[in-house]
CSV table of C-alpha atoms in Angstrom, one decimal:
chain,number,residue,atom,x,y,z
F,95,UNK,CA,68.5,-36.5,-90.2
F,96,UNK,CA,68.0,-40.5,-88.9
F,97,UNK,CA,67.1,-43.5,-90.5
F,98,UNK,CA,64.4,-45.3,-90.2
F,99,UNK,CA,64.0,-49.0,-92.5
F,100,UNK,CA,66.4,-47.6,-94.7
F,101,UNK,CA,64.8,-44.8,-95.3
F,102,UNK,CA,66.3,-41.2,-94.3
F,103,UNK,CA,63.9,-38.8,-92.4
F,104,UNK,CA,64.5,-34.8,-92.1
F,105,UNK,CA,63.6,-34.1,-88.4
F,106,UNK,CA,64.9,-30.8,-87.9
F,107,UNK,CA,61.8,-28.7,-88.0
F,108,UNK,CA,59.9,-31.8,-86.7
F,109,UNK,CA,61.4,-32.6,-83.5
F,110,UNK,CA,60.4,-30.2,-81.5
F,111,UNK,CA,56.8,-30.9,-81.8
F,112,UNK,CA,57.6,-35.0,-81.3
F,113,UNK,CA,54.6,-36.0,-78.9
F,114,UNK,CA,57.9,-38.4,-77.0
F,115,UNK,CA,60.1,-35.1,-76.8
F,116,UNK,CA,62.6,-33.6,-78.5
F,117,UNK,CA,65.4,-34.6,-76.9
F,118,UNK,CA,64.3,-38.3,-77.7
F,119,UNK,CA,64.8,-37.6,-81.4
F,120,UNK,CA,68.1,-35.6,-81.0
F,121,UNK,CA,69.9,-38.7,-79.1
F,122,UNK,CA,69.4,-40.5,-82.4
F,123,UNK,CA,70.4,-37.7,-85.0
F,124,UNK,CA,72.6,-39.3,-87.8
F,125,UNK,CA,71.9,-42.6,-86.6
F,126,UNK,CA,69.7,-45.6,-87.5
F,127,UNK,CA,66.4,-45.3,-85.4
F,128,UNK,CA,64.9,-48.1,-86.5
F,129,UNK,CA,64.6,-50.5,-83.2
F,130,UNK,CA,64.0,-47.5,-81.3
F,131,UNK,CA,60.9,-46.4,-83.6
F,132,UNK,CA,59.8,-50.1,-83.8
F,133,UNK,CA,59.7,-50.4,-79.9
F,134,UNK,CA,58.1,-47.0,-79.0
F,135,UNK,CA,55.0,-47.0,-81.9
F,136,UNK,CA,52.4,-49.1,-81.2
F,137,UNK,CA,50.1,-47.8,-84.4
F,138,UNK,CA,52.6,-48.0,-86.8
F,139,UNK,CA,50.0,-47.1,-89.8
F,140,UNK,CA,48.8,-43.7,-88.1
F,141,UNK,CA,53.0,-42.7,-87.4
F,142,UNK,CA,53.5,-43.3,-91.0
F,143,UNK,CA,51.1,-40.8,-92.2
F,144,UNK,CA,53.7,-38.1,-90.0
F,145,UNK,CA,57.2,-39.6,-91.4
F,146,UNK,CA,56.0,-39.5,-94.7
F,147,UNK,CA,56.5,-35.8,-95.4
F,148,UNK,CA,59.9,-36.0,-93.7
F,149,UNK,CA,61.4,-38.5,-96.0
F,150,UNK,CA,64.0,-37.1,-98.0
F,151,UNK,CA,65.6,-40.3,-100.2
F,152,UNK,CA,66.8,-43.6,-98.9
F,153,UNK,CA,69.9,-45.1,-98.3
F,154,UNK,CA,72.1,-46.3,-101.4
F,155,UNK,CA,72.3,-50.3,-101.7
F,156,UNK,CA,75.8,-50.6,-101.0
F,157,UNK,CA,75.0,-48.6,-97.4
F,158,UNK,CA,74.9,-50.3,-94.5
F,159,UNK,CA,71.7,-50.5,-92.2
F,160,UNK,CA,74.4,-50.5,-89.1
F,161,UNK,CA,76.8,-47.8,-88.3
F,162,UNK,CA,80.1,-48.8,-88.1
F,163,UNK,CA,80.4,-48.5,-83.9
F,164,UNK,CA,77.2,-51.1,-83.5
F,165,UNK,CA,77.3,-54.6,-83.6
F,166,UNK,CA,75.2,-56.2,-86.5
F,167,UNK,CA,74.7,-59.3,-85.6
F,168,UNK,CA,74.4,-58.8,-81.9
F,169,UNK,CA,71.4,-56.1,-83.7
F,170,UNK,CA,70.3,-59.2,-85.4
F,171,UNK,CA,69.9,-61.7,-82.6
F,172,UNK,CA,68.1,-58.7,-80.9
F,173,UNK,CA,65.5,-58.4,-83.9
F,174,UNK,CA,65.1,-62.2,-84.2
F,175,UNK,CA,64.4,-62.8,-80.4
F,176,UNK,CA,61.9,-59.6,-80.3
F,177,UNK,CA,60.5,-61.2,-83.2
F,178,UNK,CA,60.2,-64.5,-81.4
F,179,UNK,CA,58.7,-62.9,-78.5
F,180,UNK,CA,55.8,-61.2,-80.3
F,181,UNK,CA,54.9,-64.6,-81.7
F,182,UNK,CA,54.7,-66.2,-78.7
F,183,UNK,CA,52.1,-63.5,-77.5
F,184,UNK,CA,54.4,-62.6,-74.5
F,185,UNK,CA,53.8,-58.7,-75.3
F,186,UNK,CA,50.0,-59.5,-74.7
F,187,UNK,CA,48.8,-58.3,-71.3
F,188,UNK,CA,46.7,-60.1,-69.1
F,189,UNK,CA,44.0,-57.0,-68.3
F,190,UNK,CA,42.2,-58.4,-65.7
F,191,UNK,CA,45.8,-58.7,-64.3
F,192,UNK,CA,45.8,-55.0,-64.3
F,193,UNK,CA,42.5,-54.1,-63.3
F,194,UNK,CA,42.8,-56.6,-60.6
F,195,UNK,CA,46.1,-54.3,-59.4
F,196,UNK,CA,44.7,-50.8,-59.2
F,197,UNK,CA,41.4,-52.2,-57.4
F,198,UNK,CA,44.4,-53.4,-55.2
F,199,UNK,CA,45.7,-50.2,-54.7
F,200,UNK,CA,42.5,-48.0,-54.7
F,201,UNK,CA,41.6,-50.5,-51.5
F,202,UNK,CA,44.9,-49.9,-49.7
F,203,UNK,CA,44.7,-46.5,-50.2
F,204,UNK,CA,41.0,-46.3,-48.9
F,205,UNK,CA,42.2,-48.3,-45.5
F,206,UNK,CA,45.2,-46.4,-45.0
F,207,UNK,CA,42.7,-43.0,-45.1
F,208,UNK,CA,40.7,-44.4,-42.9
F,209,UNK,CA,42.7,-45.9,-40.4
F,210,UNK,CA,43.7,-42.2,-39.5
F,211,UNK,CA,40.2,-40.8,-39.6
F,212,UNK,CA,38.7,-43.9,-37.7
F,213,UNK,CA,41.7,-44.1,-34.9
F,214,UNK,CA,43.3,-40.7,-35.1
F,215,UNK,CA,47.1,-39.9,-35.5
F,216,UNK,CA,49.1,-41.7,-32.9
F,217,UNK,CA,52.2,-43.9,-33.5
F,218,UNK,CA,50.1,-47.1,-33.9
F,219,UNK,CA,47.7,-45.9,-36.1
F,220,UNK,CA,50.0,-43.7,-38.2
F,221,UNK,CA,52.6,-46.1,-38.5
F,222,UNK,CA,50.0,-48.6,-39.9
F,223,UNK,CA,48.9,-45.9,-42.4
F,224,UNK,CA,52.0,-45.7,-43.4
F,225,UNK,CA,52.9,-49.3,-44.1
F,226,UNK,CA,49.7,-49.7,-46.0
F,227,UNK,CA,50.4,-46.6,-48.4
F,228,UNK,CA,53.9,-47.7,-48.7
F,229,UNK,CA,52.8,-50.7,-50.4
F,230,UNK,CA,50.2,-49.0,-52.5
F,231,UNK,CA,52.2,-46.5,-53.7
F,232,UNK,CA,55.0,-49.4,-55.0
F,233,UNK,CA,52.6,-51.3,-56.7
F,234,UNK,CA,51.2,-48.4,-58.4
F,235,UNK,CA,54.8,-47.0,-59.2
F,236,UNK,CA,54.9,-50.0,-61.4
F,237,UNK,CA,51.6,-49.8,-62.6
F,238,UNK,CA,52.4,-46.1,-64.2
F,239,UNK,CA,55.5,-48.2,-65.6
F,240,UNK,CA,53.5,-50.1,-67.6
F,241,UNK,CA,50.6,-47.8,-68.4
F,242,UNK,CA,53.3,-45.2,-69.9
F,243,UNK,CA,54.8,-47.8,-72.0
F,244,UNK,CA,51.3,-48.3,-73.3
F,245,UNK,CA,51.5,-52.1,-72.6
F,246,UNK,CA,47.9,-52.5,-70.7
F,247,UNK,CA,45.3,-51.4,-73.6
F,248,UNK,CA,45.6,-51.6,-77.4
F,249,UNK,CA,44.2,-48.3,-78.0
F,250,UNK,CA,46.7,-45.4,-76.8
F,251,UNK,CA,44.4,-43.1,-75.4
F,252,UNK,CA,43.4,-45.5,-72.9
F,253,UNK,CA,46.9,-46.5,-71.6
F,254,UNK,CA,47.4,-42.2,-71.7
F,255,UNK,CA,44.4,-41.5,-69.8
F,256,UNK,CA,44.7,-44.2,-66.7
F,257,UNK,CA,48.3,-43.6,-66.5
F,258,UNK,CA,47.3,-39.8,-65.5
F,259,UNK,CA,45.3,-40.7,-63.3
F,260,UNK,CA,47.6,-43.4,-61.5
F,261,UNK,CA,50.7,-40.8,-62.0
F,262,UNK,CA,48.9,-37.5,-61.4
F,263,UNK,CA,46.2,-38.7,-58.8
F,264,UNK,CA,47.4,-41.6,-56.9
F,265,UNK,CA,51.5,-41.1,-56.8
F,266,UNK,CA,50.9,-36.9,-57.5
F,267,UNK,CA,53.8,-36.9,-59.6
F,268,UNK,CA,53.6,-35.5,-63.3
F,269,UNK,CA,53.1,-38.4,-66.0
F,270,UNK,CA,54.2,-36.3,-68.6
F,271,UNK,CA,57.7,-35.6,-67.1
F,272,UNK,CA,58.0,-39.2,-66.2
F,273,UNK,CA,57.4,-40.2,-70.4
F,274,UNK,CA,59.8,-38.0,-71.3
F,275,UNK,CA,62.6,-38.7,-69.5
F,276,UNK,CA,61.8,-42.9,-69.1
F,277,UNK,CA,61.5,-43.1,-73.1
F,278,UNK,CA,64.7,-41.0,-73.5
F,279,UNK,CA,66.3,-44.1,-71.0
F,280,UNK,CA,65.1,-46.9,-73.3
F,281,UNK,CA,66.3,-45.4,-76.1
F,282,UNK,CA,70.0,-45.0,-75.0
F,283,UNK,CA,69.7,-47.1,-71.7
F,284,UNK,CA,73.2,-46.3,-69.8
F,285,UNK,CA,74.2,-44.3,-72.3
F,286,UNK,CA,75.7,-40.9,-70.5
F,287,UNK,CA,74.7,-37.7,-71.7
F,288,UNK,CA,71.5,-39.2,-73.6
F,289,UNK,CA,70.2,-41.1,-70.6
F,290,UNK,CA,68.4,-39.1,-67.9
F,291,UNK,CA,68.4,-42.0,-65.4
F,292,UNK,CA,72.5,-41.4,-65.1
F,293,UNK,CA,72.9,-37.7,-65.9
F,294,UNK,CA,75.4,-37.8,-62.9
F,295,UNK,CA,79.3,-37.1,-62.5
F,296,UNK,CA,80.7,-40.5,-64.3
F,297,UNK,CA,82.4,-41.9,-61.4
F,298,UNK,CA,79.4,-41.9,-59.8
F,299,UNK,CA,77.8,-45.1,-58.5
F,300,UNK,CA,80.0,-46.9,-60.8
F,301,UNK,CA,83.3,-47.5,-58.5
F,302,UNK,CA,86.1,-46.0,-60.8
F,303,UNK,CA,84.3,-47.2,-64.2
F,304,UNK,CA,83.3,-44.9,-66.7
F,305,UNK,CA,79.9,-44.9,-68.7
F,306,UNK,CA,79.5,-45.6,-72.3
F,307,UNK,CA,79.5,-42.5,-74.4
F,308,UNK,CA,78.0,-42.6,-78.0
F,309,UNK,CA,80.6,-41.2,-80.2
C-alpha cells in the first residue's frame, strides 16, 4: 500500500506492470508518495483514470500526511518553492533551445565521420575525430537527461520517442534501462539500497561516512 493526497492505493498486483518499474513503486511501499507521483506525472488526468481502481479508503483525519521519520515543514517549504517555481514558468522549456542542441550534435557527429573517411585514420585525424565526438556525445548525454524526464515536449510520446533515438541511436545505450534506474534515483536520491546511482559498498566514495538508509 502508499499514499497518494491522502488517499491509500493497493499496488501489489499493480506494480509490476508500472510503465516507471517496479522497483520505483516498492521503494515507496507504506509511505506517502505524493511528491514523488507529483514530480514524475506530467498528465495527471490520464494517471488518475489507473489509481482509481487501486484506491482502497483514505486516511482518517486525525492521520498525519507525514510519516513520523520526515520532516514536515522542511516537506512544506519544498511544496511551496515547487509551487513557486511552476508559477514563474521556470519548468517551461525553451524548444528551439533544444532543437538548436541536437542539430548541434547531429553536425559534430557528421564532421567527426567524415574527418576519418575524408583524411583516413592517423593520429591527427583520429585524434580530431575523437575530440569532436567527445563533445557530441556530452551534450547529447544531457540531452537524453532531459528528454527522459519528459521536460522538452508537452505531449509524452514525443519526449519518449526523441529520447530513443538520442539514447538508442546517437549514445547506443538503452533508454529504457537508463528510465528505470534514473527515476528510481530521484525518487530516493542518496538513499542506499533504493538508489541505483550508489548501490555500492557504504564506505565507498564517502570517506568513512555512511549513507542514509530509510528505515
Amino acid at each position: 500500500w502508499l499514499v497518494i493526497d491522502r488517499k491509500v492505493y493497493d499496488i501489489s498486483r499493480f506494480y509490476r506492470r508500472h510503465p516507471g518499474g517496479a522497483r520505483l513503486l516498492v521503494s515507496h511501499a507504506g509511505q506517502d508518495a505524493t511528491d514523488a507521483f507529483v514530480a514524475f506525472h506530467v498528465d495527471k488526468v490520464l494517471v488518475s483514470k489507473y489509481l482509481k481502481p487501486l484506491q482502497i479508503g483514505e486516511l482518517a483525519p486525525d492521520q498525519p500526511s507525514v510519516e513520523p521519520t520526515k520532516n514536515e515543514t522542511l516537506m512544506k517549504d519544498f511544496r511551496e518553492l515547487r509551487a513557486t517555481v511552476e508559477r514563474m514558468g521556470l519548468l517551461e522549456p525553451n524548444q528551439l533551445f533544444f532543437f538548436l542542441l541536437l542539430a548541434h550534435i547531429l553536425l559534430l557527429d557528421t564532421a567527426a565521420w567524415l574527418t576519418l573517411l575524408c583524411f583516413g585514420t592517423s593520429l591527427l585525424p583520429f585524434v580530431f575525430s575523437l575530440l569532436l565526438l567527445t563533445i557530441s556525445q556530452v551534450q547529447a548525454s544531457w540531452l537524453q537527461h532531459d528528454l527522459g524526464h519528459l521536460s522538452v515536449f508537452r505531449k509524452t510520446r514525443w519526449n519518449h520517442l526523441l529520447h530513443k533515438f538520442v539514447m538508442c541511436h546517437l549514445i547506443g545505450a538503452s533508454a529504457k534501462w537508463w528510465t528505470l534506474l534514473h527515476s528510481q534515483h530521484h525518487a530516493k536520491p542518496n538513499c542506499f539500497h533504493k538508489d541505483p546511482d550508489i548501490d555500492m559498498h557504504p564506505f565507498l566514495f564517502t570517506l568513512g561516512k555512511k549513507f542514509s538508509v530509510e528505515v
